């Protein structure tokens, strides 16, 4: 049970005299379309589109994961050092678009090459350059930054097409990429000082991670980079990439269709 809709989930609310349930049939940016009985008239069937926040969602046997898995927001925004925000999104046609603070968005990479099901990843380095990663429908992850005024992307990993990549700047001020493959294997790659990406570094056991949630990367106050991810059984794990020890977090299991959040 969570706040993230998925097609096939049960939408439930406590509003009204006895509450209400409905079936999720479609999802839009910030909206959910439900099919239901007994809302407008006793015994009557209907459908309506409402804000996502009107319901909580029970994931019994989802037909499909939520678009932009773990989020109903179609745009990823990251602040820069000057207080502005870079944004990235994949539009309905599968085109990746990135916008500098206060400027119109620009097409990055081939048009129509990316899946709109999951969100891209975005990070801004200490030079103010945006790094972006996005997934193709066949699960290739393309990532890169600006070179001589234009974005250059390279295939760096494979991913489940239902799991967004994660991208962050490490303690050494170089980007780190994390992805979960279609078989549930979680790996990280780092950009070296020489400008080359390391080989994939597997985290945990192969085929043991949820393919409907994204891994999450972030830094703590000491500058250490943390990775948080959900296992295929719903257990949540965290690891400092500098220390290398994977820890299972105490508490209830997570939803297999809801990406965790990380803040310090």
PDB file of C-alpha atoms in Angstrom:
ATOM      1  CA  UNK A   1       0.000   0.000   0.000  1.00  0.00           C
ATOM      2  CA  UNK A   2       1.502   3.307  -1.048  1.00  0.00           C
ATOM      3  CA  UNK A   3       0.840   6.634  -2.785  1.00  0.00           C
ATOM      4  CA  UNK A   4       2.090   5.516  -6.235  1.00  0.00           C
ATOM      5  CA  UNK A   5      -0.592   4.346  -8.694  1.00  0.00           C
ATOM      6  CA  UNK A   6      -0.091   1.431 -11.078  1.00  0.00           C
ATOM      7  CA  UNK A   7      -2.450   0.109 -13.722  1.00  0.00           C
ATOM      8  CA  UNK A   8      -4.415  -2.709 -12.143  1.00  0.00           C
ATOM      9  CA  UNK A   9      -3.984  -1.457  -8.591  1.00  0.00           C
ATOM     10  CA  UNK A  10      -6.938  -0.816  -6.284  1.00  0.00           C
ATOM     11  CA  UNK A  11      -7.451   2.874  -5.515  1.00  0.00           C
ATOM     12  CA  UNK A  12      -8.847   3.336  -2.015  1.00  0.00           C
ATOM     13  CA  UNK A  13      -9.980   6.311   0.058  1.00  0.00           C
ATOM     14  CA  UNK A  14     -11.554   6.776   3.474  1.00  0.00           C
ATOM     15  CA  UNK A  15     -13.542   9.794   2.254  1.00  0.00           C
ATOM     16  CA  UNK A  16     -17.314   9.761   2.640  1.00  0.00           C
ATOM     17  CA  UNK A  17     -19.500   7.747   4.980  1.00  0.00           C
ATOM     18  CA  UNK A  18     -18.038   4.313   4.169  1.00  0.00           C
ATOM     19  CA  UNK A  19     -14.981   5.083   2.014  1.00  0.00           C
ATOM     20  CA  UNK A  20     -14.578   3.897  -1.566  1.00  0.00           C
ATOM     21  CA  UNK A  21     -12.548   1.601  -3.832  1.00  0.00           C
ATOM     22  CA  UNK A  22     -11.919   1.746  -7.586  1.00  0.00           C
ATOM     23  CA  UNK A  23      -9.722   0.109 -10.253  1.00  0.00           C
ATOM     24  CA  UNK A  24      -6.802   2.033 -11.809  1.00  0.00           C
ATOM     25  CA  UNK A  25      -7.056   1.950 -15.621  1.00  0.00           C
ATOM     26  CA  UNK A  26      -4.676   4.756 -16.693  1.00  0.00           C
ATOM     27  CA  UNK A  27      -2.122   7.196 -15.283  1.00  0.00           C
ATOM     28  CA  UNK A  28      -1.119  10.678 -16.432  1.00  0.00           C
ATOM     29  CA  UNK A  29       1.233  13.387 -15.136  1.00  0.00           C
ATOM     30  CA  UNK A  30      -0.138  13.876 -11.634  1.00  0.00           C
ATOM     31  CA  UNK A  31      -3.472  12.212 -12.447  1.00  0.00           C
ATOM     32  CA  UNK A  32      -5.043   8.788 -12.234  1.00  0.00           C
ATOM     33  CA  UNK A  33      -8.024   7.423 -14.182  1.00  0.00           C
ATOM     34  CA  UNK A  34     -10.209   4.930 -12.331  1.00  0.00           C
ATOM     35  CA  UNK A  35     -13.131   2.694 -13.211  1.00  0.00           C
ATOM     36  CA  UNK A  36     -15.697   2.210 -10.464  1.00  0.00           C
ATOM     37  CA  UNK A  37     -19.201   1.399  -9.326  1.00  0.00           C
ATOM     38  CA  UNK A  38     -21.398   3.224  -6.811  1.00  0.00           C
ATOM     39  CA  UNK A  39     -19.657   6.601  -6.950  1.00  0.00           C
ATOM     40  CA  UNK A  40     -22.202   8.812  -8.692  1.00  0.00           C
ATOM     41  CA  UNK A  41     -25.213   6.512  -8.274  1.00  0.00           C
ATOM     42  CA  UNK A  42     -25.913   3.242  -6.416  1.00  0.00           C
ATOM     43  CA  UNK A  43     -25.058   0.302  -8.678  1.00  0.00           C
ATOM     44  CA  UNK A  44     -23.902   2.650 -11.442  1.00  0.00           C
ATOM     45  CA  UNK A  45     -20.654   2.212 -13.394  1.00  0.00           C
ATOM     46  CA  UNK A  46     -18.411   5.142 -14.290  1.00  0.00           C
ATOM     47  CA  UNK A  47     -14.896   6.354 -14.978  1.00  0.00           C
ATOM     48  CA  UNK A  48     -13.154   9.580 -13.976  1.00  0.00           C
ATOM     49  CA  UNK A  49      -9.733  11.204 -13.901  1.00  0.00           C
ATOM     50  CA  UNK A  50      -8.634  12.798 -10.626  1.00  0.00           C
ATOM     51  CA  UNK A  51      -5.387  13.948  -8.929  1.00  0.00           C
ATOM     52  CA  UNK A  52      -3.167  11.068  -7.803  1.00  0.00           C
ATOM     53  CA  UNK A  53      -3.382  12.244  -4.176  1.00  0.00           C
ATOM     54  CA  UNK A  54      -7.117  11.494  -3.893  1.00  0.00           C
ATOM     55  CA  UNK A  55      -6.377   7.809  -3.256  1.00  0.00           C
ATOM     56  CA  UNK A  56      -3.914   5.406  -1.708  1.00  0.00           C
ATOM     57  CA  UNK A  57      -3.062   2.374  -3.836  1.00  0.00           C
ATOM     58  CA  UNK A  58      -3.194  -1.331  -3.014  1.00  0.00           C
ATOM     59  CA  UNK A  59      -0.852  -3.361  -5.223  1.00  0.00           C
ATOM     60  CA  UNK A  60      -2.525  -6.774  -5.360  1.00  0.00           C
ATOM     61  CA  UNK A  61      -1.716  -7.902  -8.912  1.00  0.00           C
ATOM     62  CA  UNK A  62      -0.768  -4.887 -11.017  1.00  0.00           C
ATOM     63  CA  UNK A  63      -1.228  -5.164 -14.764  1.00  0.00           C
ATOM     64  CA  UNK A  64       1.662  -2.730 -15.333  1.00  0.00           C
ATOM     65  CA  UNK A  65       3.990  -0.677 -13.131  1.00  0.00           C
ATOM     66  CA  UNK A  66       3.475   3.010 -12.693  1.00  0.00           C
ATOM     67  CA  UNK A  67       4.810   5.212 -15.504  1.00  0.00           C
ATOM     68  CA  UNK A  68       7.848   7.115 -14.233  1.00  0.00           C
ATOM     69  CA  UNK A  69       8.230   4.328 -11.695  1.00  0.00           C
ATOM     70  CA  UNK A  70       8.294   5.606  -8.131  1.00  0.00           C
ATOM     71  CA  UNK A  71       6.980   9.026  -9.113  1.00  0.00           C
ATOM     72  CA  UNK A  72       4.004  10.628 -10.816  1.00  0.00           C
ATOM     73  CA  UNK A  73       6.177  13.605 -11.840  1.00  0.00           C
ATOM     74  CA  UNK A  74       7.217  13.602 -15.507  1.00  0.00           C
ATOM     75  CA  UNK A  75      10.050  16.107 -14.984  1.00  0.00           C
ATOM     76  CA  UNK A  76      13.276  15.534 -13.006  1.00  0.00           C
ATOM     77  CA  UNK A  77      14.726  18.761 -11.564  1.00  0.00           C
ATOM     78  CA  UNK A  78      18.164  19.300  -9.978  1.00  0.00           C
ATOM     79  CA  UNK A  79      19.418  22.608  -8.493  1.00  0.00           C
ATOM     80  CA  UNK A  80      22.706  24.152  -9.563  1.00  0.00           C
ATOM     81  CA  UNK A  81      25.149  26.213  -7.491  1.00  0.00           C
ATOM     82  CA  UNK A  82      23.440  29.494  -8.459  1.00  0.00           C
ATOM     83  CA  UNK A  83      19.996  28.551  -7.200  1.00  0.00           C
ATOM     84  CA  UNK A  84      18.527  27.641 -10.576  1.00  0.00           C
ATOM     85  CA  UNK A  85      17.256  24.230 -11.630  1.00  0.00           C
ATOM     86  CA  UNK A  86      18.211  21.997 -14.526  1.00  0.00           C
ATOM     87  CA  UNK A  87      15.367  19.774 -15.731  1.00  0.00           C
ATOM     88  CA  UNK A  88      15.164  16.571 -17.765  1.00  0.00           C
ATOM     89  CA  UNK A  89      12.220  14.632 -19.134  1.00  0.00           C
ATOM     90  CA  UNK A  90      11.333  12.032 -21.748  1.00  0.00           C
ATOM     91  CA  UNK A  91       8.266  13.139 -23.677  1.00  0.00           C
ATOM     92  CA  UNK A  92       5.490  10.860 -24.937  1.00  0.00           C
ATOM     93  CA  UNK A  93       7.333  10.323 -28.232  1.00  0.00           C
ATOM     94  CA  UNK A  94      10.405   8.981 -26.400  1.00  0.00           C
ATOM     95  CA  UNK A  95      12.582  12.058 -26.928  1.00  0.00           C
ATOM     96  CA  UNK A  96      14.886  13.144 -24.093  1.00  0.00           C
ATOM     97  CA  UNK A  97      14.788  16.879 -23.369  1.00  0.00           C
ATOM     98  CA  UNK A  98      17.097  18.789 -21.022  1.00  0.00           C
ATOM     99  CA  UNK A  99      16.723  22.438 -20.022  1.00  0.00           C
ATOM    100  CA  UNK A 100      19.218  24.824 -18.411  1.00  0.00           C
ATOM    101  CA  UNK A 101      17.868  27.174 -15.713  1.00  0.00           C
ATOM    102  CA  UNK A 102      15.544  29.713 -17.297  1.00  0.00           C
ATOM    103  CA  UNK A 103      16.031  28.400 -20.833  1.00  0.00           C
ATOM    104  CA  UNK A 104      13.913  26.308 -23.232  1.00  0.00           C
ATOM    105  CA  UNK A 105      14.607  22.593 -23.287  1.00  0.00           C
ATOM    106  CA  UNK A 106      16.888  21.032 -25.899  1.00  0.00           C
ATOM    107  CA  UNK A 107      16.707  17.587 -27.479  1.00  0.00           C
ATOM    108  CA  UNK A 108      19.461  15.304 -26.177  1.00  0.00           C
ATOM    109  CA  UNK A 109      20.367  12.114 -28.031  1.00  0.00           C
ATOM    110  CA  UNK A 110      18.361  10.561 -30.872  1.00  0.00           C
ATOM    111  CA  UNK A 111      14.704  11.558 -31.140  1.00  0.00           C
ATOM    112  CA  UNK A 112      12.271   8.842 -30.074  1.00  0.00           C
ATOM    113  CA  UNK A 113      15.051   6.648 -28.677  1.00  0.00           C
ATOM    114  CA  UNK A 114      14.005   6.461 -25.011  1.00  0.00           C
ATOM    115  CA  UNK A 115      11.204   4.863 -23.061  1.00  0.00           C
ATOM    116  CA  UNK A 116       8.661   7.252 -21.491  1.00  0.00           C
ATOM    117  CA  UNK A 117       7.779   4.602 -18.876  1.00  0.00           C
ATOM    118  CA  UNK A 118      10.632   5.538 -16.529  1.00  0.00           C
ATOM    119  CA  UNK A 119      12.144   8.866 -15.594  1.00  0.00           C
ATOM    120  CA  UNK A 120      15.639   9.887 -16.708  1.00  0.00           C
ATOM    121  CA  UNK A 121      18.352  10.645 -14.131  1.00  0.00           C
ATOM    122  CA  UNK A 122      20.015  14.042 -13.813  1.00  0.00           C
ATOM    123  CA  UNK A 123      22.959  15.409 -11.819  1.00  0.00           C
ATOM    124  CA  UNK A 124      24.986  18.627 -11.958  1.00  0.00           C
ATOM    125  CA  UNK A 125      28.755  18.440 -11.307  1.00  0.00           C
ATOM    126  CA  UNK A 126      30.986  20.999  -9.546  1.00  0.00           C
ATOM    127  CA  UNK A 127      31.720  22.659 -12.904  1.00  0.00           C
ATOM    128  CA  UNK A 128      27.997  23.274 -13.385  1.00  0.00           C
ATOM    129  CA  UNK A 129      27.735  20.708 -16.186  1.00  0.00           C
ATOM    130  CA  UNK A 130      24.600  18.553 -16.343  1.00  0.00           C
ATOM    131  CA  UNK A 131      24.988  14.769 -16.491  1.00  0.00           C
ATOM    132  CA  UNK A 132      21.962  12.859 -17.734  1.00  0.00           C
ATOM    133  CA  UNK A 133      21.081   9.170 -18.089  1.00  0.00           C
ATOM    134  CA  UNK A 134      18.027   7.679 -19.815  1.00  0.00           C
ATOM    135  CA  UNK A 135      16.809   4.221 -20.767  1.00  0.00           C
ATOM    136  CA  UNK A 136      15.826   2.921 -24.202  1.00  0.00           C
ATOM    137  CA  UNK A 137      12.818   0.612 -24.683  1.00  0.00           C
ATOM    138  CA  UNK A 138      15.180  -2.364 -25.068  1.00  0.00           C
ATOM    139  CA  UNK A 139      16.934  -1.580 -21.771  1.00  0.00           C
ATOM    140  CA  UNK A 140      20.132   0.203 -22.830  1.00  0.00           C
ATOM    141  CA  UNK A 141      21.147   3.098 -20.556  1.00  0.00           C
ATOM    142  CA  UNK A 142      22.720   6.073 -22.344  1.00  0.00           C
ATOM    143  CA  UNK A 143      24.520   8.650 -20.214  1.00  0.00           C
ATOM    144  CA  UNK A 144      26.794  11.630 -20.685  1.00  0.00           C
ATOM    145  CA  UNK A 145      27.347  15.363 -20.329  1.00  0.00           C
ATOM    146  CA  UNK A 146      27.981  18.419 -22.464  1.00  0.00           C
ATOM    147  CA  UNK A 147      31.039  18.542 -24.727  1.00  0.00           C
ATOM    148  CA  UNK A 148      31.727  21.740 -26.635  1.00  0.00           C
ATOM    149  CA  UNK A 149      28.200  22.941 -26.140  1.00  0.00           C
ATOM    150  CA  UNK A 150      26.345  19.720 -26.984  1.00  0.00           C
ATOM    151  CA  UNK A 151      25.354  16.660 -25.031  1.00  0.00           C
ATOM    152  CA  UNK A 152      27.253  13.474 -25.860  1.00  0.00           C
ATOM    153  CA  UNK A 153      25.712  10.186 -24.716  1.00  0.00           C
ATOM    154  CA  UNK A 154      27.255   6.719 -24.584  1.00  0.00           C
ATOM    155  CA  UNK A 155      25.767   3.304 -23.768  1.00  0.00           C
ATOM    156  CA  UNK A 156      27.021   2.553 -20.249  1.00  0.00           C
ATOM    157  CA  UNK A 157      24.707  -0.095 -18.813  1.00  0.00           C
ATOM    158  CA  UNK A 158      21.605  -2.201 -19.235  1.00  0.00           C
ATOM    159  CA  UNK A 159      18.446  -1.734 -17.220  1.00  0.00           C
ATOM    160  CA  UNK A 160      15.008  -3.168 -16.761  1.00  0.00           C
ATOM    161  CA  UNK A 161      12.761  -0.872 -18.845  1.00  0.00           C
ATOM    162  CA  UNK A 162      10.626  -0.455 -15.701  1.00  0.00           C
ATOM    163  CA  UNK A 163      13.478   0.800 -13.472  1.00  0.00           C
ATOM    164  CA  UNK A 164      14.936   4.287 -13.799  1.00  0.00           C
ATOM    165  CA  UNK A 165      18.711   4.701 -13.596  1.00  0.00           C
ATOM    166  CA  UNK A 166      20.282   6.700 -10.752  1.00  0.00           C
ATOM    167  CA  UNK A 167      23.015   9.291 -11.198  1.00  0.00           C
ATOM    168  CA  UNK A 168      24.949  11.322  -8.609  1.00  0.00           C
ATOM    169  CA  UNK A 169      28.251  13.092  -8.046  1.00  0.00           C
ATOM    170  CA  UNK A 170      30.620  11.144  -5.803  1.00  0.00           C
ATOM    171  CA  UNK A 171      32.934  12.332  -3.045  1.00  0.00           C
ATOM    172  CA  UNK A 172      35.656  12.665  -5.681  1.00  0.00           C
ATOM    173  CA  UNK A 173      33.410  15.017  -7.705  1.00  0.00           C
ATOM    174  CA  UNK A 174      32.874  12.520 -10.474  1.00  0.00           C
ATOM    175  CA  UNK A 175      29.582  10.914 -11.522  1.00  0.00           C
ATOM    176  CA  UNK A 176      28.352   7.515 -10.344  1.00  0.00           C
ATOM    177  CA  UNK A 177      25.693   5.564 -12.246  1.00  0.00           C
ATOM    178  CA  UNK A 178      23.501   2.822 -10.743  1.00  0.00           C
ATOM    179  CA  UNK A 179      21.141   0.527 -12.681  1.00  0.00           C
ATOM    180  CA  UNK A 180      19.043  -2.600 -12.126  1.00  0.00           C
ATOM    181  CA  UNK A 181      19.058  -5.015 -15.069  1.00  0.00           C
ATOM    182  CA  UNK A 182      16.052  -6.922 -16.404  1.00  0.00           C
ATOM    183  CA  UNK A 183      17.040  -9.989 -14.357  1.00  0.00           C
ATOM    184  CA  UNK A 184      17.289  -7.939 -11.145  1.00  0.00           C
ATOM    185  CA  UNK A 185      21.066  -7.425 -10.917  1.00  0.00           C
ATOM    186  CA  UNK A 186      22.195  -4.095  -9.415  1.00  0.00           C
ATOM    187  CA  UNK A 187      25.470  -2.560 -10.605  1.00  0.00           C
ATOM    188  CA  UNK A 188      27.317   0.742 -10.256  1.00  0.00           C
ATOM    189  CA  UNK A 189      29.862   2.406 -12.551  1.00  0.00           C
ATOM    190  CA  UNK A 190      32.072   5.428 -11.834  1.00  0.00           C
ATOM    191  CA  UNK A 191      33.877   7.897 -14.037  1.00  0.00           C
ATOM    192  CA  UNK A 192      37.620   7.791 -13.350  1.00  0.00           C
ATOM    193  CA  UNK A 193      40.038  10.699 -13.227  1.00  0.00           C
ATOM    194  CA  UNK A 194      41.220   9.651 -16.690  1.00  0.00           C
ATOM    195  CA  UNK A 195      37.695  10.201 -18.043  1.00  0.00           C
ATOM    196  CA  UNK A 196      36.852   6.512 -18.482  1.00  0.00           C
ATOM    197  CA  UNK A 197      34.059   4.557 -16.843  1.00  0.00           C
ATOM    198  CA  UNK A 198      34.942   1.641 -14.589  1.00  0.00           C
ATOM    199  CA  UNK A 199      33.681  -1.857 -15.241  1.00  0.00           C
ATOM    200  CA  UNK A 200      30.259  -2.619 -13.703  1.00  0.00           C
ATOM    201  CA  UNK A 201      30.573  -3.271  -9.967  1.00  0.00           C
ATOM    202  CA  UNK A 202      27.834  -5.677  -8.821  1.00  0.00           C
ATOM    203  CA  UNK A 203      26.030  -4.872  -5.569  1.00  0.00           C
ATOM    204  CA  UNK A 204      24.621  -7.773  -3.549  1.00  0.00           C
ATOM    205  CA  UNK A 205      23.547 -11.041  -5.108  1.00  0.00           C
ATOM    206  CA  UNK A 206      22.692 -11.224  -8.817  1.00  0.00           C
ATOM    207  CA  UNK A 207      18.988 -11.363  -9.732  1.00  0.00           C
ATOM    208  CA  UNK A 208      17.958 -10.285  -6.221  1.00  0.00           C
ATOM    209  CA  UNK A 209      16.646  -6.711  -6.775  1.00  0.00           C
ATOM    210  CA  UNK A 210      13.219  -5.346  -7.676  1.00  0.00           C
ATOM    211  CA  UNK A 211      12.916  -4.437 -11.362  1.00  0.00           C
ATOM    212  CA  UNK A 212       9.958  -2.074 -10.817  1.00  0.00           C
ATOM    213  CA  UNK A 213      11.804   0.399  -8.588  1.00  0.00           C
ATOM    214  CA  UNK A 214      14.802   2.616  -9.212  1.00  0.00           C
ATOM    215  CA  UNK A 215      17.975   2.571  -7.142  1.00  0.00           C
ATOM    216  CA  UNK A 216      18.647   5.853  -5.335  1.00  0.00           C
ATOM    217  CA  UNK A 217      21.970   7.671  -4.943  1.00  0.00           C
ATOM    218  CA  UNK A 218      22.715  10.563  -2.581  1.00  0.00           C
ATOM    219  CA  UNK A 219      25.373  12.124  -0.345  1.00  0.00           C
ATOM    220  CA  UNK A 220      25.466  12.626   3.406  1.00  0.00           C
ATOM    221  CA  UNK A 221      26.886  15.631   5.290  1.00  0.00           C
ATOM    222  CA  UNK A 222      30.354  14.047   5.253  1.00  0.00           C
ATOM    223  CA  UNK A 223      30.260  13.831   1.465  1.00  0.00           C
ATOM    224  CA  UNK A 224      29.940  10.037   1.337  1.00  0.00           C
ATOM    225  CA  UNK A 225      27.843   8.579  -1.487  1.00  0.00           C
ATOM    226  CA  UNK A 226      24.989   6.296  -0.428  1.00  0.00           C
ATOM    227  CA  UNK A 227      23.094   3.761  -2.490  1.00  0.00           C
ATOM    228  CA  UNK A 228      19.591   2.665  -1.458  1.00  0.00           C
ATOM    229  CA  UNK A 229      17.673  -0.070  -3.296  1.00  0.00           C
ATOM    230  CA  UNK A 230      14.753  -2.451  -2.805  1.00  0.00           C
ATOM    231  CA  UNK A 231      15.225  -6.209  -3.039  1.00  0.00           C
ATOM    232  CA  UNK A 232      12.914  -8.539  -4.944  1.00  0.00           C
ATOM    233  CA  UNK A 233      11.351  -9.538  -1.601  1.00  0.00           C
ATOM    234  CA  UNK A 234      10.663  -5.909  -0.600  1.00  0.00           C
ATOM    235  CA  UNK A 235      13.580  -5.557   1.822  1.00  0.00           C
ATOM    236  CA  UNK A 236      15.343  -2.183   1.671  1.00  0.00           C
ATOM    237  CA  UNK A 237      19.143  -2.049   1.665  1.00  0.00           C
ATOM    238  CA  UNK A 238      21.656   0.791   1.966  1.00  0.00           C
ATOM    239  CA  UNK A 239      25.367   0.949   1.266  1.00  0.00           C
ATOM    240  CA  UNK A 240      28.052   3.615   1.472  1.00  0.00           C
ATOM    241  CA  UNK A 241      29.976   3.306  -1.783  1.00  0.00           C
ATOM    242  CA  UNK A 242      33.145   4.434   0.017  1.00  0.00           C
ATOM    243  CA  UNK A 243      32.866   1.796   2.757  1.00  0.00           C
ATOM    244  CA  UNK A 244      31.358  -0.977   0.688  1.00  0.00           C
ATOM    245  CA  UNK A 245      29.157  -2.722   3.287  1.00  0.00           C
ATOM    246  CA  UNK A 246      25.588  -3.540   2.282  1.00  0.00           C
ATOM    247  CA  UNK A 247      23.106  -3.197   5.160  1.00  0.00           C
ATOM    248  CA  UNK A 248      19.516  -4.360   5.363  1.00  0.00           C
ATOM    249  CA  UNK A 249      17.350  -1.675   6.947  1.00  0.00           C
ATOM    250  CA  UNK A 250      14.988  -2.602   9.750  1.00  0.00           C
ATOM    251  CA  UNK A 251      11.249  -2.055   9.441  1.00  0.00           C
ATOM    252  CA  UNK A 252       8.392  -3.235   7.211  1.00  0.00           C
ATOM    253  CA  UNK A 253       9.005  -4.345   3.640  1.00  0.00           C
ATOM    254  CA  UNK A 254       8.675  -1.855   0.801  1.00  0.00           C
ATOM    255  CA  UNK A 255       6.251  -1.841  -2.112  1.00  0.00           C
ATOM    256  CA  UNK A 256       7.853  -3.505  -5.142  1.00  0.00           C
ATOM    257  CA  UNK A 257       6.509  -0.729  -7.389  1.00  0.00           C
ATOM    258  CA  UNK A 258       7.513   2.292  -5.298  1.00  0.00           C
ATOM    259  CA  UNK A 259      11.015   3.783  -5.397  1.00  0.00           C
ATOM    260  CA  UNK A 260      12.397   4.814  -1.976  1.00  0.00           C
ATOM    261  CA  UNK A 261      13.473   8.354  -1.138  1.00  0.00           C
ATOM    262  CA  UNK A 262      16.767   9.408   0.434  1.00  0.00           C
ATOM    263  CA  UNK A 263      17.536  12.637   2.271  1.00  0.00           C
ATOM    264  CA  UNK A 264      20.272  13.778   4.646  1.00  0.00           C
TER     265      UNK A 264
END
